[in-house]
Short mmCIF file of N, CA, C and O in Angstrom, two decimals:
data_model
loop_
_atom_site.label_atom_id
_atom_site.label_comp_id
_atom_site.label_asym_id
_atom_site.label_seq_id
_atom_site.Cartn_x
_atom_site.Cartn_y
_atom_site.Cartn_z
N UNK L 86 -3.51 6.48 -34.63
CA UNK L 86 -2.81 5.22 -34.71
C UNK L 86 -3.61 4.28 -35.60
O UNK L 86 -4.83 4.29 -35.58
N UNK L 87 -2.90 3.49 -36.36
CA UNK L 87 -3.54 2.52 -37.23
C UNK L 87 -3.83 1.29 -36.39
O UNK L 87 -2.91 0.62 -35.92
N UNK L 88 -5.10 1.01 -36.19
CA UNK L 88 -5.49 -0.06 -35.28
C UNK L 88 -5.79 -1.33 -36.07
O UNK L 88 -6.69 -1.34 -36.90
N UNK L 89 -5.02 -2.35 -35.79
CA UNK L 89 -5.28 -3.66 -36.40
C UNK L 89 -6.23 -4.42 -35.49
O UNK L 89 -6.59 -3.97 -34.40
N UNK L 90 -6.59 -5.61 -35.92
CA UNK L 90 -7.54 -6.41 -35.14
C UNK L 90 -6.98 -6.81 -33.77
O UNK L 90 -7.71 -6.88 -32.80
N UNK L 91 -5.69 -7.07 -33.69
CA UNK L 91 -5.09 -7.55 -32.43
C UNK L 91 -4.47 -6.44 -31.59
O UNK L 91 -3.91 -6.71 -30.54
N UNK L 92 -4.55 -5.20 -32.02
CA UNK L 92 -3.94 -4.12 -31.24
C UNK L 92 -5.01 -3.35 -30.47
O UNK L 92 -6.19 -3.33 -30.84
N UNK L 93 -4.56 -2.74 -29.39
CA UNK L 93 -5.45 -1.94 -28.55
C UNK L 93 -4.73 -0.66 -28.18
O UNK L 93 -3.51 -0.63 -28.07
N UNK L 94 -5.50 0.38 -27.95
CA UNK L 94 -4.93 1.67 -27.58
C UNK L 94 -4.81 1.76 -26.05
O UNK L 94 -5.75 1.44 -25.33
N UNK L 95 -3.65 2.16 -25.58
CA UNK L 95 -3.41 2.34 -24.14
C UNK L 95 -3.65 3.80 -23.79
O UNK L 95 -3.06 4.69 -24.40
N UNK L 96 -4.49 4.03 -22.82
CA UNK L 96 -4.80 5.40 -22.41
C UNK L 96 -3.63 6.05 -21.67
O UNK L 96 -3.43 7.25 -21.77
N UNK L 97 -2.88 5.25 -20.89
CA UNK L 97 -1.76 5.82 -20.13
C UNK L 97 -0.60 6.21 -21.04
O UNK L 97 0.03 7.24 -20.84
N UNK L 98 -0.29 5.37 -22.02
CA UNK L 98 0.85 5.63 -22.91
C UNK L 98 0.46 6.48 -24.11
O UNK L 98 1.30 7.17 -24.69
N UNK L 99 -0.79 6.37 -24.53
CA UNK L 99 -1.22 7.07 -25.72
C UNK L 99 -0.74 6.41 -27.00
O UNK L 99 -0.57 7.08 -28.01
N UNK L 100 -0.49 5.09 -26.96
CA UNK L 100 0.01 4.36 -28.13
C UNK L 100 -0.84 3.12 -28.36
O UNK L 100 -1.49 2.62 -27.46
N UNK L 101 -0.79 2.64 -29.59
CA UNK L 101 -1.43 1.36 -29.91
C UNK L 101 -0.41 0.26 -29.71
O UNK L 101 0.72 0.34 -30.18
N UNK L 102 -0.82 -0.79 -29.02
CA UNK L 102 0.08 -1.89 -28.67
C UNK L 102 -0.44 -3.17 -29.31
O UNK L 102 -1.60 -3.53 -29.12
N UNK L 103 0.42 -3.83 -30.07
CA UNK L 103 0.07 -5.10 -30.70
C UNK L 103 -0.02 -6.19 -29.63
O UNK L 103 0.91 -6.38 -28.86
N UNK L 104 -1.14 -6.89 -29.55
CA UNK L 104 -1.32 -7.94 -28.55
C UNK L 104 -1.35 -7.38 -27.13
O UNK L 104 -0.80 -7.98 -26.22
N UNK L 105 -2.00 -6.25 -26.95
CA UNK L 105 -2.03 -5.53 -25.66
C UNK L 105 -2.57 -6.44 -24.56
O UNK L 105 -3.62 -7.05 -24.70
N UNK L 106 -1.83 -6.54 -23.45
CA UNK L 106 -2.29 -7.28 -22.28
C UNK L 106 -2.72 -6.31 -21.19
O UNK L 106 -3.85 -6.35 -20.74
N UNK L 107 -1.81 -5.45 -20.77
CA UNK L 107 -2.14 -4.46 -19.75
C UNK L 107 -1.03 -3.41 -19.68
O UNK L 107 0.06 -3.60 -20.23
N UNK L 108 -1.33 -2.31 -19.00
CA UNK L 108 -0.32 -1.29 -18.73
C UNK L 108 0.22 -1.57 -17.33
O UNK L 108 -0.53 -1.60 -16.36
N UNK L 109 1.50 -1.77 -17.23
CA UNK L 109 2.12 -2.12 -15.95
C UNK L 109 2.82 -0.90 -15.37
O UNK L 109 3.76 -0.38 -15.97
N UNK L 110 2.41 -0.45 -14.19
CA UNK L 110 3.08 0.70 -13.58
C UNK L 110 4.48 0.37 -13.06
O UNK L 110 5.30 1.26 -12.89
N UNK L 111 4.77 -0.92 -12.82
CA UNK L 111 6.07 -1.29 -12.28
C UNK L 111 7.18 -1.21 -13.32
O UNK L 111 8.32 -0.96 -12.99
N UNK L 112 6.84 -1.46 -14.57
CA UNK L 112 7.82 -1.34 -15.65
C UNK L 112 7.60 -0.07 -16.46
O UNK L 112 8.31 0.19 -17.42
N UNK L 113 6.58 0.71 -16.07
CA UNK L 113 6.25 1.99 -16.71
C UNK L 113 6.02 1.83 -18.21
O UNK L 113 6.56 2.58 -19.01
N UNK L 114 5.25 0.83 -18.57
CA UNK L 114 4.94 0.62 -19.97
C UNK L 114 3.87 -0.41 -20.16
O UNK L 114 3.34 -0.99 -19.21
N UNK L 115 3.53 -0.63 -21.40
CA UNK L 115 2.50 -1.60 -21.75
C UNK L 115 3.12 -2.96 -22.00
O UNK L 115 4.22 -3.08 -22.53
N UNK L 116 2.37 -3.98 -21.64
CA UNK L 116 2.80 -5.35 -21.88
C UNK L 116 2.00 -5.86 -23.07
O UNK L 116 0.77 -5.85 -23.06
N UNK L 117 2.73 -6.27 -24.09
CA UNK L 117 2.10 -6.77 -25.31
C UNK L 117 2.89 -7.93 -25.87
O UNK L 117 3.69 -8.57 -25.17
N UNK L 118 2.70 -8.20 -27.16
CA UNK L 118 3.37 -9.34 -27.79
C UNK L 118 4.88 -9.20 -27.80
O UNK L 118 5.60 -10.19 -27.66
N UNK L 119 5.38 -7.99 -27.97
CA UNK L 119 6.83 -7.81 -28.14
C UNK L 119 7.63 -7.91 -26.84
O UNK L 119 8.81 -8.22 -26.87
N UNK L 120 7.02 -7.59 -25.70
CA UNK L 120 7.79 -7.60 -24.45
C UNK L 120 7.18 -8.53 -23.40
O UNK L 120 7.50 -8.42 -22.23
N UNK L 121 6.34 -9.43 -23.81
CA UNK L 121 5.68 -10.34 -22.87
C UNK L 121 6.69 -11.22 -22.14
O UNK L 121 6.61 -11.40 -20.92
N UNK L 122 7.66 -11.77 -22.86
CA UNK L 122 8.64 -12.65 -22.21
C UNK L 122 9.56 -11.87 -21.28
O UNK L 122 9.98 -12.39 -20.26
N UNK L 123 9.84 -10.60 -21.59
CA UNK L 123 10.64 -9.78 -20.67
C UNK L 123 9.88 -9.51 -19.37
O UNK L 123 10.46 -9.51 -18.29
N UNK L 124 8.57 -9.30 -19.50
CA UNK L 124 7.75 -9.08 -18.32
C UNK L 124 7.70 -10.33 -17.45
O UNK L 124 7.77 -10.24 -16.22
N UNK L 125 7.60 -11.49 -18.09
CA UNK L 125 7.59 -12.73 -17.32
C UNK L 125 8.93 -12.95 -16.62
O UNK L 125 8.96 -13.41 -15.47
N UNK L 126 10.03 -12.61 -17.27
CA UNK L 126 11.35 -12.69 -16.61
C UNK L 126 11.43 -11.71 -15.45
O UNK L 126 12.00 -12.02 -14.40
N UNK L 127 10.88 -10.51 -15.63
CA UNK L 127 10.85 -9.53 -14.54
C UNK L 127 10.11 -10.10 -13.34
O UNK L 127 10.58 -9.99 -12.19
N UNK L 128 8.97 -10.73 -13.57
CA UNK L 128 8.21 -11.31 -12.47
C UNK L 128 8.95 -12.48 -11.83
O UNK L 128 8.94 -12.64 -10.60
N UNK L 129 9.60 -13.31 -12.65
CA UNK L 129 10.33 -14.45 -12.10
C UNK L 129 11.50 -14.00 -11.22
O UNK L 129 11.72 -14.53 -10.13
N UNK L 130 12.24 -12.99 -11.69
CA UNK L 130 13.36 -12.49 -10.89
C UNK L 130 12.89 -11.74 -9.65
O UNK L 130 13.53 -11.80 -8.59
N UNK L 131 11.76 -11.06 -9.76
CA UNK L 131 11.18 -10.40 -8.57
C UNK L 131 10.75 -11.45 -7.56
O UNK L 131 10.93 -11.26 -6.35
N UNK L 132 10.18 -12.54 -8.03
CA UNK L 132 9.79 -13.63 -7.13
C UNK L 132 11.01 -14.23 -6.44
O UNK L 132 10.98 -14.51 -5.24
N UNK L 133 12.08 -14.42 -7.21
CA UNK L 133 13.31 -14.97 -6.61
C UNK L 133 13.89 -14.02 -5.56
O UNK L 133 14.33 -14.45 -4.50
N UNK L 134 13.86 -12.72 -5.84
CA UNK L 134 14.34 -11.74 -4.86
C UNK L 134 13.49 -11.73 -3.61
O UNK L 134 14.01 -11.63 -2.49
N UNK L 135 12.18 -11.85 -3.78
CA UNK L 135 11.29 -11.90 -2.61
C UNK L 135 11.52 -13.16 -1.79
O UNK L 135 11.50 -13.12 -0.56
N UNK L 136 11.74 -14.29 -2.48
CA UNK L 136 12.01 -15.53 -1.75
C UNK L 136 13.33 -15.44 -0.97
O UNK L 136 13.42 -15.92 0.16
N UNK L 137 14.32 -14.82 -1.58
CA UNK L 137 15.60 -14.65 -0.89
C UNK L 137 15.44 -13.76 0.35
O UNK L 137 15.94 -14.09 1.43
N UNK L 138 14.71 -12.65 0.21
CA UNK L 138 14.48 -11.76 1.35
C UNK L 138 13.69 -12.47 2.44
O UNK L 138 13.97 -12.29 3.64
N UNK L 139 12.72 -13.28 2.05
CA UNK L 139 11.93 -14.02 3.04
C UNK L 139 12.79 -15.05 3.76
O UNK L 139 12.70 -15.21 4.97
N UNK L 140 13.65 -15.73 3.02
CA UNK L 140 14.53 -16.72 3.64
C UNK L 140 15.49 -16.06 4.62
O UNK L 140 15.67 -16.53 5.74
N UNK L 141 16.10 -14.96 4.20
CA UNK L 141 17.07 -14.29 5.07
C UNK L 141 16.41 -13.70 6.32
O UNK L 141 16.93 -13.82 7.43
N UNK L 142 15.26 -13.07 6.14
CA UNK L 142 14.58 -12.51 7.32
C UNK L 142 13.91 -13.62 8.13
O UNK L 142 13.74 -13.48 9.34
N UNK L 143 13.52 -14.72 7.48
CA UNK L 143 12.91 -15.83 8.20
C UNK L 143 13.88 -16.49 9.16
O UNK L 143 13.51 -16.91 10.25
N UNK L 144 15.14 -16.59 8.75
CA UNK L 144 16.15 -17.15 9.64
C UNK L 144 16.32 -16.27 10.88
O UNK L 144 16.36 -16.78 12.01
N UNK L 145 16.40 -14.97 10.68
CA UNK L 145 16.52 -14.06 11.83
C UNK L 145 15.25 -14.09 12.68
O UNK L 145 15.32 -14.02 13.91
N UNK L 146 14.10 -14.21 12.04
CA UNK L 146 12.83 -14.27 12.78
C UNK L 146 12.80 -15.53 13.64
O UNK L 146 12.38 -15.48 14.80
N UNK L 147 13.25 -16.66 13.10
CA UNK L 147 13.26 -17.90 13.88
C UNK L 147 14.23 -17.79 15.05
O UNK L 147 13.93 -18.23 16.16
N UNK L 148 15.39 -17.21 14.83
CA UNK L 148 16.37 -17.08 15.90
C UNK L 148 15.89 -16.16 17.02
O UNK L 148 16.15 -16.41 18.18
N UNK L 149 15.19 -15.10 16.67
CA UNK L 149 14.79 -14.11 17.67
C UNK L 149 13.42 -14.35 18.26
O UNK L 149 13.16 -13.97 19.38
N UNK L 150 12.52 -14.96 17.50
CA UNK L 150 11.15 -15.15 17.98
C UNK L 150 10.82 -16.63 18.15
O UNK L 150 10.36 -17.05 19.20
N UNK L 151 11.04 -17.41 17.13
CA UNK L 151 10.63 -18.81 17.16
C UNK L 151 11.44 -19.68 18.10
O UNK L 151 10.89 -20.47 18.86
N UNK L 152 12.75 -19.55 18.08
CA UNK L 152 13.60 -20.40 18.91
C UNK L 152 13.39 -20.15 20.40
O UNK L 152 13.24 -21.11 21.16
N UNK L 153 13.34 -18.90 20.87
CA UNK L 153 13.08 -18.70 22.31
C UNK L 153 11.71 -19.24 22.74
O UNK L 153 11.57 -19.78 23.83
N UNK L 154 10.71 -19.13 21.88
CA UNK L 154 9.39 -19.65 22.22
C UNK L 154 9.40 -21.17 22.21
O UNK L 154 8.78 -21.82 23.05
N UNK L 155 10.11 -21.78 21.29
CA UNK L 155 10.15 -23.24 21.16
C UNK L 155 10.83 -23.91 22.35
O UNK L 155 10.53 -25.06 22.64
N UNK L 156 11.71 -23.23 23.03
CA UNK L 156 12.42 -23.89 24.13
C UNK L 156 11.93 -23.44 25.51
O UNK L 156 12.61 -23.63 26.51
N UNK L 157 10.75 -22.88 25.59
CA UNK L 157 10.19 -22.47 26.87
C UNK L 157 9.73 -23.68 27.68
O UNK L 157 8.86 -24.43 27.24
N UNK L 158 10.31 -23.89 28.83
CA UNK L 158 9.88 -24.89 29.80
C UNK L 158 9.57 -26.26 29.20
O UNK L 158 8.60 -26.88 29.55
N UNK L 159 10.36 -26.72 28.31
CA UNK L 159 10.14 -28.05 27.75
C UNK L 159 11.04 -29.09 28.39
O UNK L 159 10.94 -30.26 28.09
N UNK L 160 11.93 -28.65 29.28
CA UNK L 160 12.81 -29.57 29.97
C UNK L 160 13.98 -30.03 29.12
O UNK L 160 14.67 -30.97 29.49
N UNK L 161 14.17 -29.42 27.98
CA UNK L 161 15.28 -29.81 27.12
C UNK L 161 16.56 -29.16 27.62
O UNK L 161 16.56 -28.04 28.13
N UNK L 162 17.69 -29.85 27.48
CA UNK L 162 18.95 -29.23 27.87
C UNK L 162 19.30 -28.08 26.90
O UNK L 162 18.96 -28.12 25.72
N UNK L 163 19.94 -27.11 27.46
CA UNK L 163 20.36 -25.94 26.65
C UNK L 163 21.56 -26.35 25.80
O UNK L 163 22.65 -26.53 26.30
N UNK L 164 21.35 -26.53 24.52
CA UNK L 164 22.43 -26.95 23.64
C UNK L 164 22.94 -25.79 22.79
O UNK L 164 24.02 -25.88 22.24
N UNK L 165 22.15 -24.76 22.66
CA UNK L 165 22.57 -23.62 21.84
C UNK L 165 22.68 -22.38 22.72
O UNK L 165 21.96 -22.25 23.70
N UNK L 166 23.56 -21.50 22.39
CA UNK L 166 23.65 -20.27 23.18
C UNK L 166 22.40 -19.41 22.97
O UNK L 166 21.72 -19.51 21.95
N UNK L 167 22.10 -18.62 23.94
CA UNK L 167 20.92 -17.75 23.83
C UNK L 167 21.14 -16.74 22.71
O UNK L 167 22.21 -16.16 22.59
N UNK L 168 20.13 -16.52 21.89
CA UNK L 168 20.29 -15.61 20.75
C UNK L 168 20.04 -14.15 21.09
O UNK L 168 19.81 -13.36 20.20
N UNK L 169 20.10 -13.79 22.39
CA UNK L 169 19.78 -12.42 22.76
C UNK L 169 20.71 -11.40 22.10
O UNK L 169 20.26 -10.35 21.64
N UNK L 170 21.99 -11.70 22.07
CA UNK L 170 22.93 -10.76 21.45
C UNK L 170 22.66 -10.64 19.95
O UNK L 170 22.70 -9.55 19.39
N UNK L 171 22.35 -11.75 19.32
CA UNK L 171 22.05 -11.71 17.89
C UNK L 171 20.75 -10.96 17.62
O UNK L 171 20.62 -10.27 16.62
N UNK L 172 19.80 -11.08 18.53
CA UNK L 172 18.52 -10.40 18.34
C UNK L 172 18.66 -8.89 18.45
O UNK L 172 17.93 -8.16 17.78
N UNK L 173 19.56 -8.43 19.26
CA UNK L 173 19.77 -6.99 19.33
C UNK L 173 20.34 -6.45 18.03
O UNK L 173 20.04 -5.34 17.64
N UNK L 174 21.14 -7.27 17.36
CA UNK L 174 21.77 -6.83 16.12
C UNK L 174 20.80 -6.91 14.95
O UNK L 174 20.74 -6.02 14.12
N UNK L 175 20.02 -7.97 14.88
CA UNK L 175 19.18 -8.20 13.70
C UNK L 175 17.68 -8.08 13.98
O UNK L 175 16.87 -8.61 13.24
N UNK L 176 17.30 -7.36 15.00
CA UNK L 176 15.87 -7.32 15.32
C UNK L 176 15.06 -6.64 14.23
O UNK L 176 13.93 -7.04 13.96
N UNK L 177 15.63 -5.66 13.55
CA UNK L 177 14.91 -5.03 12.46
C UNK L 177 14.73 -6.01 11.31
O UNK L 177 13.69 -6.05 10.67
N UNK L 178 15.76 -6.82 11.05
CA UNK L 178 15.67 -7.82 9.99
C UNK L 178 14.64 -8.88 10.34
O UNK L 178 13.89 -9.33 9.47
N UNK L 179 14.57 -9.26 11.60
CA UNK L 179 13.60 -10.29 11.97
C UNK L 179 12.17 -9.78 11.85
O UNK L 179 11.27 -10.55 11.56
N UNK L 180 11.97 -8.48 12.01
CA UNK L 180 10.62 -7.93 11.87
C UNK L 180 10.20 -7.81 10.41
O UNK L 180 9.03 -7.60 10.12
N UNK L 181 11.13 -7.95 9.49
CA UNK L 181 10.79 -7.90 8.07
C UNK L 181 10.22 -9.21 7.55
O UNK L 181 9.74 -9.26 6.42
N UNK L 182 10.25 -10.25 8.36
CA UNK L 182 9.81 -11.56 7.87
C UNK L 182 8.35 -11.56 7.44
O UNK L 182 8.01 -12.05 6.36
N UNK L 183 7.46 -11.03 8.25
CA UNK L 183 6.04 -11.09 7.92
C UNK L 183 5.69 -10.30 6.66
O UNK L 183 4.98 -10.82 5.79
N UNK L 184 6.15 -9.05 6.50
CA UNK L 184 5.84 -8.36 5.24
C UNK L 184 6.49 -9.01 4.02
O UNK L 184 5.86 -9.09 2.96
N UNK L 185 7.72 -9.50 4.16
CA UNK L 185 8.36 -10.13 3.01
C UNK L 185 7.69 -11.45 2.66
O UNK L 185 7.57 -11.79 1.48
N UNK L 186 7.23 -12.19 3.65
CA UNK L 186 6.52 -13.44 3.36
C UNK L 186 5.21 -13.15 2.64
O UNK L 186 4.86 -13.85 1.67
N UNK L 187 4.50 -12.13 3.07
CA UNK L 187 3.26 -11.75 2.39
C UNK L 187 3.52 -11.28 0.97
O UNK L 187 2.80 -11.65 0.03
N UNK L 188 4.56 -10.47 0.79
CA UNK L 188 4.89 -9.99 -0.55
C UNK L 188 5.35 -11.13 -1.45
O UNK L 188 5.03 -11.14 -2.65
N UNK L 189 6.06 -12.09 -0.89
CA UNK L 189 6.49 -13.25 -1.68
C UNK L 189 5.29 -14.04 -2.19
O UNK L 189 5.26 -14.44 -3.35
N UNK L 190 4.31 -14.25 -1.34
CA UNK L 190 3.11 -14.97 -1.76
C UNK L 190 2.42 -14.21 -2.89
O UNK L 190 2.02 -14.81 -3.91
N UNK L 191 2.29 -12.90 -2.76
CA UNK L 191 1.61 -12.11 -3.79
C UNK L 191 2.37 -12.10 -5.11
O UNK L 191 1.79 -12.31 -6.18
N UNK L 192 3.68 -11.85 -5.06
CA UNK L 192 4.47 -11.76 -6.29
C UNK L 192 4.58 -13.12 -6.97
O UNK L 192 4.47 -13.22 -8.20
N UNK L 193 4.77 -14.19 -6.20
CA UNK L 193 4.84 -15.52 -6.79
C UNK L 193 3.50 -15.92 -7.40
O UNK L 193 3.46 -16.55 -8.46
N UNK L 194 2.41 -15.55 -6.76
CA UNK L 194 1.08 -15.83 -7.32
C UNK L 194 0.89 -15.08 -8.63
O UNK L 194 0.37 -15.64 -9.60
N UNK L 195 1.29 -13.82 -8.66
CA UNK L 195 1.18 -13.04 -9.89
C UNK L 195 2.05 -13.64 -11.00
O UNK L 195 1.62 -13.72 -12.15
N UNK L 196 3.24 -14.08 -10.65
CA UNK L 196 4.13 -14.69 -11.63
C UNK L 196 3.53 -15.98 -12.20
O UNK L 196 3.54 -16.20 -13.42
N UNK L 197 2.98 -16.82 -11.35
CA UNK L 197 2.37 -18.06 -11.82
C UNK L 197 1.13 -17.77 -12.67
O UNK L 197 0.91 -18.42 -13.70
N UNK L 198 0.33 -16.80 -12.26
CA UNK L 198 -0.88 -16.45 -13.02
C UNK L 198 -0.51 -15.91 -14.40
O UNK L 198 -1.10 -16.32 -15.40
N UNK L 199 0.46 -15.00 -14.46
CA UNK L 199 0.88 -14.45 -15.75
C UNK L 199 1.52 -15.53 -16.62
O UNK L 199 1.33 -15.55 -17.83
N UNK L 200 2.28 -16.43 -16.02
CA UNK L 200 2.86 -17.54 -16.78
C UNK L 200 1.78 -18.44 -17.37
O UNK L 200 1.88 -18.87 -18.52
N UNK L 201 0.73 -18.70 -16.60
CA UNK L 201 -0.37 -19.49 -17.11
C UNK L 201 -1.10 -18.76 -18.23
O UNK L 201 -1.47 -19.36 -19.23
N UNK L 202 -1.32 -17.44 -18.05
CA UNK L 202 -1.98 -16.67 -19.10
C UNK L 202 -1.15 -16.62 -20.38
O UNK L 202 -1.69 -16.71 -21.49
N UNK L 203 0.15 -16.45 -20.24
CA UNK L 203 1.01 -16.34 -21.43
C UNK L 203 1.15 -17.68 -22.14
O UNK L 203 1.37 -17.72 -23.33
N UNK L 204 1.05 -18.78 -21.40
CA UNK L 204 1.18 -20.10 -22.03
C UNK L 204 -0.08 -20.50 -22.78
O UNK L 204 -0.02 -21.36 -23.65
N UNK L 205 -1.20 -19.90 -22.42
CA UNK L 205 -2.45 -20.28 -23.10
C UNK L 205 -2.79 -19.34 -24.23
O UNK L 205 -2.19 -18.40 -24.52
#
């Protein structure tokens, strides 16, 4: 490969990449000058998907775990029906809240870091 000053050889791909940043296993290719903005869009949409999953599972988590704990012996009148029936239906979804929240923090952090790197 003809190596210019700004290009680097990728060991995984076996190609020279202009403005090489890194080899990304998630997109199965190298990130360089030509596809940097596509990679940033990929991260932004992945972050949005993670936030949506966290919101959806967070609602079920609050209904099945948070709400019953919040109304324990506080003397408040029962204004909402018990979510026991809903918890039987969505208990698997409510258990997804913690992993999706963790993944959202990681993916959003990666997206912000890459955005900062690409802007500088």
